[in-house]
GROMACS .gro file of C-alpha atoms in nm:
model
  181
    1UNK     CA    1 -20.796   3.221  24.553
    2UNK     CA    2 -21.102   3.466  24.516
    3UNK     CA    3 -21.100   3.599  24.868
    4UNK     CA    4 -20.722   3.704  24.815
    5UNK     CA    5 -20.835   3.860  24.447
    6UNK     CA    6 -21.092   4.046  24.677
    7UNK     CA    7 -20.831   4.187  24.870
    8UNK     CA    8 -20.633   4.247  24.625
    9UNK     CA    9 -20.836   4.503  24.453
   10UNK     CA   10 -20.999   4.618  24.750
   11UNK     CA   11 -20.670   4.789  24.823
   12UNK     CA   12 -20.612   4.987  24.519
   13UNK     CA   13 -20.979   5.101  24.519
   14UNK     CA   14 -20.961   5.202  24.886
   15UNK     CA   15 -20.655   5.385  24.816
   16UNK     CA   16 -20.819   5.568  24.531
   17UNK     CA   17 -21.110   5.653  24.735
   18UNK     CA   18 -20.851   5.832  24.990
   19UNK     CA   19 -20.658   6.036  24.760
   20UNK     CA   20 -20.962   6.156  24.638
   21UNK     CA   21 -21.107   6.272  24.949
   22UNK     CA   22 -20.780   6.376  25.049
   23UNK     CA   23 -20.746   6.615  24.735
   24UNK     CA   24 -21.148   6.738  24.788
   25UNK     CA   25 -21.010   6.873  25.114
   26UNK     CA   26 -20.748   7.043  25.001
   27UNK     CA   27 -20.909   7.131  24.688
   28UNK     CA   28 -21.314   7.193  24.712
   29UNK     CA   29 -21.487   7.162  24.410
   30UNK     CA   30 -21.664   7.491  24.441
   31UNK     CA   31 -21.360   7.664  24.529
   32UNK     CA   32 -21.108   7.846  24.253
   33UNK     CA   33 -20.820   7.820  24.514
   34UNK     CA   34 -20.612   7.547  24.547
   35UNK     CA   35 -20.306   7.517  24.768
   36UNK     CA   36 -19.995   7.313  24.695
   37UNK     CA   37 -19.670   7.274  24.864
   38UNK     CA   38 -19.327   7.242  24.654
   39UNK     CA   39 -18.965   7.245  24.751
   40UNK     CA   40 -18.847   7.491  24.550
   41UNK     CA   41 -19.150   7.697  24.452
   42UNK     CA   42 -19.350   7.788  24.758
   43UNK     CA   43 -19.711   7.809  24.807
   44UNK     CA   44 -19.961   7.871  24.459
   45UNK     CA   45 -20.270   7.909  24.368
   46UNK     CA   46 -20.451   7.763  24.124
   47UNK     CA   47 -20.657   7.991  23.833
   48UNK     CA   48 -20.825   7.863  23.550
   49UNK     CA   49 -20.542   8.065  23.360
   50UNK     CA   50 -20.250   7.877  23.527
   51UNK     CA   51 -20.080   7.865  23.838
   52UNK     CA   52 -19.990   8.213  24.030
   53UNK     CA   53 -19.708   8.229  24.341
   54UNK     CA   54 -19.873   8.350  24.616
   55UNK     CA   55 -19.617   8.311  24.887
   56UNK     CA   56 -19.297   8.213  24.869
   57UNK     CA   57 -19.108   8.066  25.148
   58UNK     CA   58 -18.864   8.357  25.337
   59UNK     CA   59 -18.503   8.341  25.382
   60UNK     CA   60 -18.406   8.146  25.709
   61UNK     CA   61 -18.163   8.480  25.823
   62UNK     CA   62 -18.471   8.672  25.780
   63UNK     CA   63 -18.704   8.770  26.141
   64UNK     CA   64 -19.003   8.919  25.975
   65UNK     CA   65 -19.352   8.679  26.037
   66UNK     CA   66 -19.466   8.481  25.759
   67UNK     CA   67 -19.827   8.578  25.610
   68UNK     CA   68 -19.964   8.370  25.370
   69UNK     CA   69 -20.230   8.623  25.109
   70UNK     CA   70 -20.539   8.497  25.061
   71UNK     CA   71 -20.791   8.600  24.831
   72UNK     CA   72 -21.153   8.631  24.893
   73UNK     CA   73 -21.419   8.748  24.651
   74UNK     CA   74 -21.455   9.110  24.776
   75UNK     CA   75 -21.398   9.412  24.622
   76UNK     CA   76 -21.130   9.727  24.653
   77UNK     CA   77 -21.476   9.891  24.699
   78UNK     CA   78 -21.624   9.702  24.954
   79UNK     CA   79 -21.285   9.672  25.161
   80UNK     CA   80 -21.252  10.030  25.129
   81UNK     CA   81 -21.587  10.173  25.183
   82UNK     CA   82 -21.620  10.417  25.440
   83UNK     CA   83 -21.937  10.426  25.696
   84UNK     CA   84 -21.996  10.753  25.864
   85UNK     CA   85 -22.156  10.627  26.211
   86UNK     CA   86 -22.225  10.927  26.376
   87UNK     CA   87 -22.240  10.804  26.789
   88UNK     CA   88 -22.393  11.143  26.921
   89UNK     CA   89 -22.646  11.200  26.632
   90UNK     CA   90 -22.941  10.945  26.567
   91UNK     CA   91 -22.744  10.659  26.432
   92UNK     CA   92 -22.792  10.359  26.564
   93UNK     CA   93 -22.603  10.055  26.527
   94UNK     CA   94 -22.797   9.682  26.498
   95UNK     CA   95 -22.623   9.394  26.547
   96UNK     CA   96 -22.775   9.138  26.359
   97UNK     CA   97 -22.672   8.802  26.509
   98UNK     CA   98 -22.570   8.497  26.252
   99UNK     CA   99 -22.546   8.158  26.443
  100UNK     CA  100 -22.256   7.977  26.474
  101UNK     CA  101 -22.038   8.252  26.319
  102UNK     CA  102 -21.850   8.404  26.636
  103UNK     CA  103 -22.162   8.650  26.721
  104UNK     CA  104 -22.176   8.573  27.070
  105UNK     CA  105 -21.851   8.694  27.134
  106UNK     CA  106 -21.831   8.970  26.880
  107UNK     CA  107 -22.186   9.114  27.069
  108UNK     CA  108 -21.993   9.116  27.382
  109UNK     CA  109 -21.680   9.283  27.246
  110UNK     CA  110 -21.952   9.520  27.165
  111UNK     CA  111 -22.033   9.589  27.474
  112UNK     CA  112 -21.753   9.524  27.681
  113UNK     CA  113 -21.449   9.616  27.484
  114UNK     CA  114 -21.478   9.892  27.230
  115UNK     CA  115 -21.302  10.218  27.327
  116UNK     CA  116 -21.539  10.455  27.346
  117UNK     CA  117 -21.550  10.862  27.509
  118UNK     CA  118 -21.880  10.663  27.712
  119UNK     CA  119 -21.847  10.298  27.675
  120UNK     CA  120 -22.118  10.098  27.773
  121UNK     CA  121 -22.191  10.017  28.169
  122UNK     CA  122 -22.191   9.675  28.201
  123UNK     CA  123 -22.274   9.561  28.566
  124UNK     CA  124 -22.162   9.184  28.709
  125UNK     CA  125 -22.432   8.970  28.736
  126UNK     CA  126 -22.678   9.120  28.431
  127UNK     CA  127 -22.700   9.040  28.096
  128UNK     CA  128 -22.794   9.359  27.950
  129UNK     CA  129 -22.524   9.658  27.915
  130UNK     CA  130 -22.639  10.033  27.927
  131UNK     CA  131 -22.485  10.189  27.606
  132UNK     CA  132 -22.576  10.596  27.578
  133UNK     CA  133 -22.453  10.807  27.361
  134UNK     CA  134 -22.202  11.051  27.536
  135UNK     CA  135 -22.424  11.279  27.711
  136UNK     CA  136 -22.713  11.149  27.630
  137UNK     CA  137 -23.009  10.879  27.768
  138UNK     CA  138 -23.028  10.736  27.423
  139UNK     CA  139 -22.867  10.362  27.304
  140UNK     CA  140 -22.639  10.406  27.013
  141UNK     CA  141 -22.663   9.979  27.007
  142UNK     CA  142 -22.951   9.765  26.945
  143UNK     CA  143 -22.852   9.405  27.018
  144UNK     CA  144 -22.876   9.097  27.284
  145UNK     CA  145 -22.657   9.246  27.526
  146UNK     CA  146 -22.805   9.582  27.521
  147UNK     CA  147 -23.167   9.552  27.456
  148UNK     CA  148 -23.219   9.243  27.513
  149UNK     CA  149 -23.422   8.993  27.278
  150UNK     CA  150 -23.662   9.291  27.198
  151UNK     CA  151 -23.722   9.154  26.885
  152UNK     CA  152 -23.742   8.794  26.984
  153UNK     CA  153 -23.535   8.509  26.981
  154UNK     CA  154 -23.275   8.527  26.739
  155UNK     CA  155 -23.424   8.783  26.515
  156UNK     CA  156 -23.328   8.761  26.121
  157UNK     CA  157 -23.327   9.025  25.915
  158UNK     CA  158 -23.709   9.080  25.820
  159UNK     CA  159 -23.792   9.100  26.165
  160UNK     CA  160 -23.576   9.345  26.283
  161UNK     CA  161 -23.654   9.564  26.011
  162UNK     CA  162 -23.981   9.595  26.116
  163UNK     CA  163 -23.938   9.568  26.517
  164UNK     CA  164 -23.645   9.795  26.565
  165UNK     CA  165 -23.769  10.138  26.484
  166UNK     CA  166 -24.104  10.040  26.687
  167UNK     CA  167 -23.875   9.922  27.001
  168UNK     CA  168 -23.632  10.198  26.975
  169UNK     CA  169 -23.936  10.461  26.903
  170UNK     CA  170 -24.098  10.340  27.274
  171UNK     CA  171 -23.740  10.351  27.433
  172UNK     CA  172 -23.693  10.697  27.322
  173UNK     CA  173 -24.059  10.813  27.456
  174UNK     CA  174 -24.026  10.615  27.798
  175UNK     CA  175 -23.624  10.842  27.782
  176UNK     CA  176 -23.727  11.170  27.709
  177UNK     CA  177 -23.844  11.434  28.005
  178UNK     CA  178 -24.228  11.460  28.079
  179UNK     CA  179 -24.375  11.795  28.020
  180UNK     CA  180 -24.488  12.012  28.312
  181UNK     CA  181 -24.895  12.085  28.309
   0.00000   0.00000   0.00000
């Protein structure tokens, strides 16, 4: 008789246990978004004001894409800033590498696939690319795939403040032209 009582609340307690995981992943504590799905309303998201419609479902005749909005904490200033990166002045562009965020492939995209009017010689076989400025023997990138690990392995940001303008200062005095005696 006890070991079937045992059971018998085991399941309601295990089954309260799941929905609550269950709703923590759809609805993290931290987070001021939450996202539930209704028949007849569509997709909203949760303020502590109420509840907003975000998305509703489109018309089945209709052939446009769905997009669902999100919102992230940025804002209208930050998404619309504008950076003046000037490739044939002194700019230079350092790619500071985050692990586990995609920055492998967004430093070779870098390299490899930006349109530039010199894009950067990448040879089969190396590591390193050769990224001038147009007309120049200067590197408009500092990162892993055209420098190298100049400023050691994985680099944060406090040591690439201080290493870069040291590495790049060399590269530009080994680059420029000796002087005639």
């Amino acid at each position: 008789m006890e070991e079937k009582f045992n059971r018998l609340i085991f399941i309601p307690i295990a089954a309260v246990l799941f929905l609550m995981i269950g709703y923590q992943y759809v609805c993290p504590a931290d987070s001021n978004t939450c996202y539930f799905r209704s028949d007849d309303k569509g997709l909203f998201q949760r303020y502590s004001s109420g509840f907003e419609l975000v998305y509703t479902e489109q018309e089945t005749d209709e052939d446009l894409p769905s997009k669902i909005t999100s919102r992230f904490n940025f804002t209208e200033r930050d998404l619309d800033r504008h950076v003046d990166f000037n490739i044939r002045g002194d700019d230079v562009m350092v790619f500071l590498h985050i692990q586990k965020t995609g920055g492998t492939t967004f430093g070779r995209h870098l390299v490899k696939n930006i349109q530039l009017e010199q894009p950067c010689d990448c040879l089969p076989g190396q590591r390193k690319c050769t990224c001038h400025r147009p007309g120049k023997a200067e590197s408009w990138l500092f990162s892993r795939f055209s420098t190298g690990w100049s400023c050691g392995l994985h680099a944060d940001w406090t040591e690439l403040t201080s290493c870069v303008p040291v590495v790049m200062n060399k590269r530009d005095k080994k680059s420029a032209p000796k002087s005639k005696r």
